[in-house]
């Protein structure tokens, strides 16, 4: 019969009942370290019957480790939710928990202290390390001085920091956008509309550069551009007007959201996708795809893989403080949907 959970039951008592050492109980209940299937079963059975609940705080006071990682990512989009899901699953698998901070999506340089206050608040929780999607791309090492002073490893995701010597996991946007351009050229497209994201963000800049680099190398091509720098809806009217004026045969968008918004806007003026114009997005947001009548052609990013690789990189640094700085760049995958057609 299982007892009601009680804080009076100790790991020593569980160990005695299971016929193992107290350290073995600790390894089994924390999910860290090796134990045979038979031993694990004995410990879990004894703990269940005695109503034992592991006291993680007491364990951290004894070992000096909290097995908690700080995660600072804005959850404004499915893209970042997928990354956090990957982080959580990988941390749980490794016997870790996470504290999630949610900073503003975009911060001007004058608001650095807002993001830093989130970082410091998380560090106060004695986390083992930090995974962060930085608010801007020009941060240098001194921006993370508080993290370094506490000897805490840090991994940046999604946005690269070329001026800081920090672990990084992200997507090869330069290659990915170039691959989208190559696919459109293979389909005999020559006239393009490029819808950019905010160019002060590295991901948007790299996607623009990658696409244009391939397009400009092909003879007879022309590429018009619209840029959404202020995160308002003004770009959409500009893009529709430019389409009506220039009549490009293909449109490449900074992300799937822009692609869907543009598609809906031109549908309203009687333009068909892909019969009249091909539309390609970026990121492969599955929830967004499911809500559309036609499957969007896109460069797919495995967001959960980004999160999992960020955890692996961070925990490697947690276990070895001398671990060198690493960069993991993941190539996106071309997913051909129903919004692209070949020019005869």
mmCIF file of C-alpha atoms in Angstrom:
data_model
loop_
_atom_site.group_PDB
_atom_site.id
_atom_site.type_symbol
_atom_site.label_atom_id
_atom_site.label_comp_id
_atom_site.label_asym_id
_atom_site.label_seq_id
_atom_site.Cartn_x
_atom_site.Cartn_y
_atom_site.Cartn_z
ATOM 1 C CA UNK A 1 0.000 0.000 0.000
ATOM 2 C CA UNK A 2 1.337 3.432 -0.940
ATOM 3 C CA UNK A 3 1.665 5.910 1.879
ATOM 4 C CA UNK A 4 0.626 9.515 1.626
ATOM 5 C CA UNK A 5 3.646 11.667 0.730
ATOM 6 C CA UNK A 6 5.487 12.824 3.832
ATOM 7 C CA UNK A 7 8.475 15.111 4.234
ATOM 8 C CA UNK A 8 9.553 12.963 7.240
ATOM 9 C CA UNK A 9 10.575 10.077 5.003
ATOM 10 C CA UNK A 10 14.287 10.356 4.196
ATOM 11 C CA UNK A 11 16.432 8.931 1.442
ATOM 12 C CA UNK A 12 18.284 6.945 4.106
ATOM 13 C CA UNK A 13 15.045 5.201 5.084
ATOM 14 C CA UNK A 14 14.254 4.471 1.441
ATOM 15 C CA UNK A 15 17.767 3.079 0.983
ATOM 16 C CA UNK A 16 17.349 0.747 3.962
ATOM 17 C CA UNK A 17 14.034 -0.562 2.673
ATOM 18 C CA UNK A 18 15.357 -1.065 -0.862
ATOM 19 C CA UNK A 19 18.593 -2.628 0.367
ATOM 20 C CA UNK A 20 20.828 -0.115 -1.399
ATOM 21 C CA UNK A 21 23.039 2.825 -0.443
ATOM 22 C CA UNK A 22 21.743 6.338 0.148
ATOM 23 C CA UNK A 23 23.835 7.553 -2.816
ATOM 24 C CA UNK A 24 22.076 5.038 -5.069
ATOM 25 C CA UNK A 25 18.700 6.405 -3.965
ATOM 26 C CA UNK A 26 19.923 9.895 -4.733
ATOM 27 C CA UNK A 27 21.076 8.878 -8.238
ATOM 28 C CA UNK A 28 17.836 7.088 -9.040
ATOM 29 C CA UNK A 29 15.501 9.799 -7.734
ATOM 30 C CA UNK A 30 17.427 12.639 -9.393
ATOM 31 C CA UNK A 31 17.605 10.794 -12.702
ATOM 32 C CA UNK A 32 21.387 11.189 -12.848
ATOM 33 C CA UNK A 33 24.065 8.539 -12.742
ATOM 34 C CA UNK A 34 23.871 4.839 -13.522
ATOM 35 C CA UNK A 35 21.700 2.215 -11.846
ATOM 36 C CA UNK A 36 20.647 -1.177 -13.162
ATOM 37 C CA UNK A 37 17.026 -1.710 -14.097
ATOM 38 C CA UNK A 38 16.596 -4.050 -11.131
ATOM 39 C CA UNK A 39 18.063 -1.584 -8.622
ATOM 40 C CA UNK A 40 16.106 1.317 -10.086
ATOM 41 C CA UNK A 41 12.906 -0.703 -9.767
ATOM 42 C CA UNK A 42 13.611 -1.510 -6.085
ATOM 43 C CA UNK A 43 14.298 2.124 -5.227
ATOM 44 C CA UNK A 44 11.268 3.466 -7.073
ATOM 45 C CA UNK A 45 9.042 0.829 -5.471
ATOM 46 C CA UNK A 46 10.313 1.629 -1.963
ATOM 47 C CA UNK A 47 9.967 5.377 -2.536
ATOM 48 C CA UNK A 48 6.448 4.942 -3.855
ATOM 49 C CA UNK A 49 5.365 2.751 -0.972
ATOM 50 C CA UNK A 50 6.876 5.059 1.652
ATOM 51 C CA UNK A 51 5.604 8.261 0.021
ATOM 52 C CA UNK A 52 9.109 9.643 -0.374
ATOM 53 C CA UNK A 53 9.506 12.937 -2.236
ATOM 54 C CA UNK A 54 13.018 14.027 -3.130
ATOM 55 C CA UNK A 55 14.090 17.352 -1.623
ATOM 56 C CA UNK A 56 15.995 18.953 -4.467
ATOM 57 C CA UNK A 57 16.898 22.015 -2.380
ATOM 58 C CA UNK A 58 18.507 19.905 0.333
ATOM 59 C CA UNK A 59 20.405 17.986 -2.328
ATOM 60 C CA UNK A 60 21.754 21.170 -3.869
ATOM 61 C CA UNK A 61 22.939 22.427 -0.472
ATOM 62 C CA UNK A 62 24.834 19.179 0.015
ATOM 63 C CA UNK A 63 26.405 18.951 -3.444
ATOM 64 C CA UNK A 64 26.611 22.608 -4.437
ATOM 65 C CA UNK A 65 24.688 21.806 -7.641
ATOM 66 C CA UNK A 66 21.127 22.862 -8.342
ATOM 67 C CA UNK A 67 20.712 21.000 -11.645
ATOM 68 C CA UNK A 68 18.732 24.018 -12.836
ATOM 69 C CA UNK A 69 19.400 25.963 -16.047
ATOM 70 C CA UNK A 70 18.195 29.494 -16.745
ATOM 71 C CA UNK A 71 16.462 30.046 -20.101
ATOM 72 C CA UNK A 72 15.789 33.565 -21.376
ATOM 73 C CA UNK A 73 13.706 33.490 -24.569
ATOM 74 C CA UNK A 74 10.705 35.581 -25.676
ATOM 75 C CA UNK A 75 7.773 33.298 -26.477
ATOM 76 C CA UNK A 76 6.039 35.507 -29.022
ATOM 77 C CA UNK A 77 6.188 32.954 -31.831
ATOM 78 C CA UNK A 78 5.843 29.248 -32.518
ATOM 79 C CA UNK A 79 9.511 29.277 -33.549
ATOM 80 C CA UNK A 80 10.721 30.136 -30.070
ATOM 81 C CA UNK A 81 8.145 27.909 -28.374
ATOM 82 C CA UNK A 82 9.616 24.984 -30.338
ATOM 83 C CA UNK A 83 13.128 25.848 -29.146
ATOM 84 C CA UNK A 84 11.972 25.991 -25.515
ATOM 85 C CA UNK A 85 10.220 22.641 -25.915
ATOM 86 C CA UNK A 86 13.465 21.110 -27.147
ATOM 87 C CA UNK A 87 15.391 22.677 -24.256
ATOM 88 C CA UNK A 88 12.914 21.373 -21.690
ATOM 89 C CA UNK A 89 12.845 17.833 -23.066
ATOM 90 C CA UNK A 90 16.633 17.576 -23.229
ATOM 91 C CA UNK A 91 17.120 19.041 -19.738
ATOM 92 C CA UNK A 92 14.533 16.666 -18.276
ATOM 93 C CA UNK A 93 16.241 13.738 -19.983
ATOM 94 C CA UNK A 94 19.543 14.753 -18.361
ATOM 95 C CA UNK A 95 18.037 15.197 -14.885
ATOM 96 C CA UNK A 96 17.869 19.007 -15.030
ATOM 97 C CA UNK A 97 15.081 21.551 -14.602
ATOM 98 C CA UNK A 98 14.786 25.058 -16.018
ATOM 99 C CA UNK A 99 13.781 28.540 -14.958
ATOM 100 C CA UNK A 100 12.185 30.393 -17.877
ATOM 101 C CA UNK A 101 12.499 34.148 -18.251
ATOM 102 C CA UNK A 102 10.497 36.021 -20.881
ATOM 103 C CA UNK A 103 12.152 39.293 -21.938
ATOM 104 C CA UNK A 104 10.744 41.713 -24.520
ATOM 105 C CA UNK A 105 11.152 40.498 -28.112
ATOM 106 C CA UNK A 106 13.133 43.490 -29.383
ATOM 107 C CA UNK A 107 15.056 46.001 -27.278
ATOM 108 C CA UNK A 108 16.756 49.222 -28.389
ATOM 109 C CA UNK A 109 20.296 49.738 -27.187
ATOM 110 C CA UNK A 110 19.052 52.224 -24.579
ATOM 111 C CA UNK A 111 17.085 49.418 -22.896
ATOM 112 C CA UNK A 112 19.944 46.984 -22.278
ATOM 113 C CA UNK A 113 19.306 47.142 -18.547
ATOM 114 C CA UNK A 114 15.887 45.573 -19.074
ATOM 115 C CA UNK A 115 17.406 42.415 -20.490
ATOM 116 C CA UNK A 116 20.268 42.489 -17.987
ATOM 117 C CA UNK A 117 17.782 42.661 -15.124
ATOM 118 C CA UNK A 118 16.249 39.410 -16.399
ATOM 119 C CA UNK A 119 19.696 37.819 -16.611
ATOM 120 C CA UNK A 120 20.625 38.909 -13.080
ATOM 121 C CA UNK A 121 17.298 37.720 -11.671
ATOM 122 C CA UNK A 122 17.892 34.267 -13.138
ATOM 123 C CA UNK A 123 21.499 34.161 -11.883
ATOM 124 C CA UNK A 124 20.214 34.849 -8.364
ATOM 125 C CA UNK A 125 18.505 31.447 -8.520
ATOM 126 C CA UNK A 126 21.917 29.719 -8.528
ATOM 127 C CA UNK A 127 21.420 28.219 -11.981
ATOM 128 C CA UNK A 128 24.148 26.042 -13.495
ATOM 129 C CA UNK A 129 24.205 28.061 -16.708
ATOM 130 C CA UNK A 130 22.181 30.200 -19.076
ATOM 131 C CA UNK A 131 20.609 29.732 -22.518
ATOM 132 C CA UNK A 132 19.560 33.034 -24.058
ATOM 133 C CA UNK A 133 18.093 34.480 -27.250
ATOM 134 C CA UNK A 134 19.735 37.934 -27.049
ATOM 135 C CA UNK A 135 17.631 41.008 -27.758
ATOM 136 C CA UNK A 136 20.149 42.448 -30.223
ATOM 137 C CA UNK A 137 23.197 41.300 -32.144
ATOM 138 C CA UNK A 138 25.900 43.818 -31.251
ATOM 139 C CA UNK A 139 26.448 42.760 -27.631
ATOM 140 C CA UNK A 140 30.098 42.270 -26.647
ATOM 141 C CA UNK A 141 31.716 40.205 -23.905
ATOM 142 C CA UNK A 142 31.358 42.989 -21.333
ATOM 143 C CA UNK A 143 27.569 42.865 -21.782
ATOM 144 C CA UNK A 144 27.636 39.443 -20.112
ATOM 145 C CA UNK A 145 30.178 40.425 -17.470
ATOM 146 C CA UNK A 146 27.880 39.375 -14.623
ATOM 147 C CA UNK A 147 27.529 35.890 -16.107
ATOM 148 C CA UNK A 148 31.282 35.500 -16.610
ATOM 149 C CA UNK A 149 32.073 36.808 -13.112
ATOM 150 C CA UNK A 150 29.938 34.043 -11.644
ATOM 151 C CA UNK A 151 31.722 31.470 -13.845
ATOM 152 C CA UNK A 152 28.444 30.421 -15.423
ATOM 153 C CA UNK A 153 28.506 29.010 -18.962
ATOM 154 C CA UNK A 154 26.204 30.633 -21.494
ATOM 155 C CA UNK A 155 24.811 29.574 -24.870
ATOM 156 C CA UNK A 156 23.190 32.012 -27.302
ATOM 157 C CA UNK A 157 20.603 30.750 -29.748
ATOM 158 C CA UNK A 158 18.985 32.048 -32.942
ATOM 159 C CA UNK A 159 20.843 35.385 -33.013
ATOM 160 C CA UNK A 160 24.579 35.296 -33.515
ATOM 161 C CA UNK A 161 26.859 37.613 -31.520
ATOM 162 C CA UNK A 162 29.920 38.216 -33.721
ATOM 163 C CA UNK A 163 31.480 40.580 -31.157
ATOM 164 C CA UNK A 164 31.268 38.176 -28.213
ATOM 165 C CA UNK A 165 33.161 34.970 -27.482
ATOM 166 C CA UNK A 166 30.122 32.909 -26.538
ATOM 167 C CA UNK A 167 28.749 29.466 -27.411
ATOM 168 C CA UNK A 168 26.153 29.662 -30.182
ATOM 169 C CA UNK A 169 23.528 27.391 -31.746
ATOM 170 C CA UNK A 170 21.540 28.607 -34.734
ATOM 171 C CA UNK A 171 20.421 28.160 -38.305
ATOM 172 C CA UNK A 172 22.580 28.628 -41.390
ATOM 173 C CA UNK A 173 20.379 31.420 -42.740
ATOM 174 C CA UNK A 174 22.895 32.530 -45.350
ATOM 175 C CA UNK A 175 22.900 29.067 -46.921
ATOM 176 C CA UNK A 176 19.171 28.488 -46.356
ATOM 177 C CA UNK A 177 18.066 31.628 -48.172
ATOM 178 C CA UNK A 178 20.534 30.861 -50.949
ATOM 179 C CA UNK A 179 19.045 27.392 -51.272
ATOM 180 C CA UNK A 180 15.560 28.902 -51.616
ATOM 181 C CA UNK A 181 16.909 31.147 -54.403
ATOM 182 C CA UNK A 182 18.500 28.164 -56.169
ATOM 183 C CA UNK A 183 15.210 26.241 -56.061
ATOM 184 C CA UNK A 184 13.307 29.172 -57.569
ATOM 185 C CA UNK A 185 15.916 29.567 -60.296
ATOM 186 C CA UNK A 186 15.590 25.830 -61.049
ATOM 187 C CA UNK A 187 11.888 26.537 -61.608
ATOM 188 C CA UNK A 188 12.861 29.152 -64.225
ATOM 189 C CA UNK A 189 11.906 32.203 -62.168
ATOM 190 C CA UNK A 190 13.758 35.392 -63.106
ATOM 191 C CA UNK A 191 11.732 38.204 -61.511
ATOM 192 C CA UNK A 192 11.588 38.294 -57.707
ATOM 193 C CA UNK A 193 10.141 40.236 -54.805
ATOM 194 C CA UNK A 194 12.187 39.907 -51.625
ATOM 195 C CA UNK A 195 10.323 40.706 -48.398
ATOM 196 C CA UNK A 196 12.885 41.329 -45.650
ATOM 197 C CA UNK A 197 12.589 41.306 -41.891
ATOM 198 C CA UNK A 198 14.199 43.982 -39.675
ATOM 199 C CA UNK A 199 17.708 44.281 -41.119
ATOM 200 C CA UNK A 200 19.223 45.224 -37.753
ATOM 201 C CA UNK A 201 18.646 41.578 -36.824
ATOM 202 C CA UNK A 202 21.314 39.114 -37.976
ATOM 203 C CA UNK A 203 18.826 36.471 -39.126
ATOM 204 C CA UNK A 204 17.032 38.939 -41.407
ATOM 205 C CA UNK A 205 20.289 40.347 -42.780
ATOM 206 C CA UNK A 206 21.704 36.899 -43.505
ATOM 207 C CA UNK A 207 18.558 35.728 -45.259
ATOM 208 C CA UNK A 208 18.568 38.839 -47.440
ATOM 209 C CA UNK A 209 22.278 38.467 -48.241
ATOM 210 C CA UNK A 210 22.002 34.746 -48.938
ATOM 211 C CA UNK A 211 19.077 35.150 -51.320
ATOM 212 C CA UNK A 212 20.510 38.121 -53.227
ATOM 213 C CA UNK A 213 23.965 36.572 -53.537
ATOM 214 C CA UNK A 214 22.564 33.636 -55.492
ATOM 215 C CA UNK A 215 20.060 35.650 -57.526
ATOM 216 C CA UNK A 216 22.583 38.279 -58.679
ATOM 217 C CA UNK A 217 24.926 35.568 -59.983
ATOM 218 C CA UNK A 218 22.250 34.365 -62.402
ATOM 219 C CA UNK A 219 21.968 36.320 -65.644
ATOM 220 C CA UNK A 220 18.755 38.074 -66.581
ATOM 221 C CA UNK A 221 17.326 38.212 -63.062
ATOM 222 C CA UNK A 222 15.768 41.169 -61.278
ATOM 223 C CA UNK A 223 14.994 41.469 -57.582
ATOM 224 C CA UNK A 224 12.817 44.124 -55.925
ATOM 225 C CA UNK A 225 12.797 44.533 -52.129
ATOM 226 C CA UNK A 226 10.489 45.546 -49.315
ATOM 227 C CA UNK A 227 11.802 45.715 -45.744
ATOM 228 C CA UNK A 228 9.788 45.490 -42.536
ATOM 229 C CA UNK A 229 12.183 47.435 -40.305
ATOM 230 C CA UNK A 230 9.738 48.820 -37.768
ATOM 231 C CA UNK A 231 7.667 45.670 -37.138
ATOM 232 C CA UNK A 232 4.484 47.442 -38.251
ATOM 233 C CA UNK A 233 2.048 46.432 -40.991
ATOM 234 C CA UNK A 234 3.155 49.221 -43.374
ATOM 235 C CA UNK A 235 5.397 46.817 -45.285
ATOM 236 C CA UNK A 236 2.387 44.783 -46.428
ATOM 237 C CA UNK A 237 0.754 47.626 -48.358
ATOM 238 C CA UNK A 238 4.140 48.483 -49.844
ATOM 239 C CA UNK A 239 4.705 44.863 -50.891
ATOM 240 C CA UNK A 240 1.266 44.552 -52.513
ATOM 241 C CA UNK A 241 1.722 47.828 -54.398
ATOM 242 C CA UNK A 242 5.181 46.792 -55.587
ATOM 243 C CA UNK A 243 3.806 43.444 -56.738
ATOM 244 C CA UNK A 244 1.062 45.157 -58.741
ATOM 245 C CA UNK A 245 3.616 47.457 -60.346
ATOM 246 C CA UNK A 246 6.449 45.013 -61.110
ATOM 247 C CA UNK A 247 4.572 41.688 -61.428
ATOM 248 C CA UNK A 248 7.372 39.390 -60.126
ATOM 249 C CA UNK A 249 6.795 35.683 -60.652
ATOM 250 C CA UNK A 250 8.180 34.641 -57.245
ATOM 251 C CA UNK A 251 8.232 36.122 -53.737
ATOM 252 C CA UNK A 252 10.673 35.086 -50.998
ATOM 253 C CA UNK A 253 9.728 36.116 -47.476
ATOM 254 C CA UNK A 254 11.786 36.564 -44.305
ATOM 255 C CA UNK A 255 9.543 34.119 -42.440
ATOM 256 C CA UNK A 256 6.373 32.072 -42.806
ATOM 257 C CA UNK A 257 4.241 34.699 -41.089
ATOM 258 C CA UNK A 258 5.192 37.322 -43.687
ATOM 259 C CA UNK A 259 4.543 34.774 -46.450
ATOM 260 C CA UNK A 260 1.045 33.978 -45.185
ATOM 261 C CA UNK A 261 0.175 37.655 -44.666
ATOM 262 C CA UNK A 262 1.345 38.530 -48.169
ATOM 263 C CA UNK A 263 -0.542 35.592 -49.693
ATOM 264 C CA UNK A 264 -3.792 36.627 -48.016
ATOM 265 C CA UNK A 265 -3.318 40.243 -49.142
ATOM 266 C CA UNK A 266 -2.798 39.437 -52.822
ATOM 267 C CA UNK A 267 -5.615 36.873 -52.781
ATOM 268 C CA UNK A 268 -7.933 39.767 -51.875
ATOM 269 C CA UNK A 269 -7.017 41.560 -55.119
ATOM 270 C CA UNK A 270 -7.585 38.449 -57.226
ATOM 271 C CA UNK A 271 -3.998 37.192 -57.494
ATOM 272 C CA UNK A 272 -3.686 33.392 -57.273
ATOM 273 C CA UNK A 273 -0.889 31.450 -55.600
ATOM 274 C CA UNK A 274 0.888 29.641 -57.204
ATOM 275 C CA UNK A 275 -0.842 30.108 -60.575
ATOM 276 C CA UNK A 276 0.036 33.809 -60.830
ATOM 277 C CA UNK A 277 2.946 34.038 -58.397
ATOM 278 C CA UNK A 278 4.991 31.600 -56.315
ATOM 279 C CA UNK A 279 5.465 32.351 -52.594
ATOM 280 C CA UNK A 280 8.198 30.897 -50.381
ATOM 281 C CA UNK A 281 8.520 31.364 -46.618
ATOM 282 C CA UNK A 282 11.150 30.524 -44.025
ATOM 283 C CA UNK A 283 11.114 28.583 -40.718
ATOM 284 C CA UNK A 284 8.451 25.935 -41.364
ATOM 285 C CA UNK A 285 6.018 26.838 -38.566
ATOM 286 C CA UNK A 286 3.808 23.764 -38.316
ATOM 287 C CA UNK A 287 0.868 25.355 -36.475
ATOM 288 C CA UNK A 288 0.733 28.113 -39.062
ATOM 289 C CA UNK A 289 0.886 25.572 -41.868
ATOM 290 C CA UNK A 290 -2.059 23.659 -40.422
ATOM 291 C CA UNK A 291 -4.254 26.771 -40.520
ATOM 292 C CA UNK A 292 -3.682 27.479 -44.235
ATOM 293 C CA UNK A 293 -5.717 26.139 -47.181
ATOM 294 C CA UNK A 294 -2.506 25.474 -49.123
ATOM 295 C CA UNK A 295 0.704 24.082 -47.689
ATOM 296 C CA UNK A 296 3.352 26.786 -47.781
ATOM 297 C CA UNK A 297 6.665 26.139 -49.514
ATOM 298 C CA UNK A 298 9.356 26.994 -46.970
ATOM 299 C CA UNK A 299 12.838 26.460 -45.608
ATOM 300 C CA UNK A 300 12.138 24.297 -42.554
ATOM 301 C CA UNK A 301 14.051 24.746 -39.303
ATOM 302 C CA UNK A 302 13.944 22.004 -36.658
ATOM 303 C CA UNK A 303 13.454 24.296 -33.667
ATOM 304 C CA UNK A 304 13.469 21.497 -31.111
ATOM 305 C CA UNK A 305 16.828 20.350 -32.439
ATOM 306 C CA UNK A 306 18.212 23.840 -31.816
ATOM 307 C CA UNK A 307 17.009 23.647 -28.214
ATOM 308 C CA UNK A 308 18.417 20.175 -27.638
ATOM 309 C CA UNK A 309 21.803 21.024 -29.111
ATOM 310 C CA UNK A 310 21.928 24.179 -26.976
ATOM 311 C CA UNK A 311 21.389 22.051 -23.855
ATOM 312 C CA UNK A 312 24.085 19.550 -24.871
ATOM 313 C CA UNK A 313 26.530 22.379 -25.486
ATOM 314 C CA UNK A 314 25.719 24.074 -22.176
ATOM 315 C CA UNK A 315 25.951 20.913 -20.074
ATOM 316 C CA UNK A 316 29.290 20.091 -21.672
ATOM 317 C CA UNK A 317 30.532 23.439 -20.376
ATOM 318 C CA UNK A 318 28.929 22.828 -16.966
ATOM 319 C CA UNK A 319 30.851 19.579 -16.599
ATOM 320 C CA UNK A 320 34.089 21.058 -17.969
ATOM 321 C CA UNK A 321 34.729 24.731 -17.269
ATOM 322 C CA UNK A 322 37.738 24.615 -19.619
ATOM 323 C CA UNK A 323 35.562 23.623 -22.578
ATOM 324 C CA UNK A 324 36.358 25.830 -25.573
ATOM 325 C CA UNK A 325 33.721 28.050 -27.172
ATOM 326 C CA UNK A 326 31.699 26.197 -29.802
ATOM 327 C CA UNK A 327 29.395 27.183 -32.646
ATOM 328 C CA UNK A 328 26.758 24.780 -33.961
ATOM 329 C CA UNK A 329 25.164 25.819 -37.248
ATOM 330 C CA UNK A 330 22.166 23.790 -38.455
ATOM 331 C CA UNK A 331 21.148 23.812 -42.110
ATOM 332 C CA UNK A 332 17.409 24.234 -42.794
ATOM 333 C CA UNK A 333 15.549 21.895 -45.137
ATOM 334 C CA UNK A 334 13.637 22.812 -48.287
ATOM 335 C CA UNK A 335 10.001 21.746 -47.915
ATOM 336 C CA UNK A 336 8.080 22.052 -51.164
ATOM 337 C CA UNK A 337 4.406 22.770 -50.616
ATOM 338 C CA UNK A 338 1.596 24.026 -52.816
ATOM 339 C CA UNK A 339 2.612 27.679 -53.189
ATOM 340 C CA UNK A 340 5.256 27.287 -55.885
ATOM 341 C CA UNK A 341 5.009 26.483 -59.598
ATOM 342 C CA UNK A 342 7.432 26.168 -62.492
ATOM 343 C CA UNK A 343 7.652 28.748 -65.270
ATOM 344 C CA UNK A 344 7.151 27.054 -68.617
#
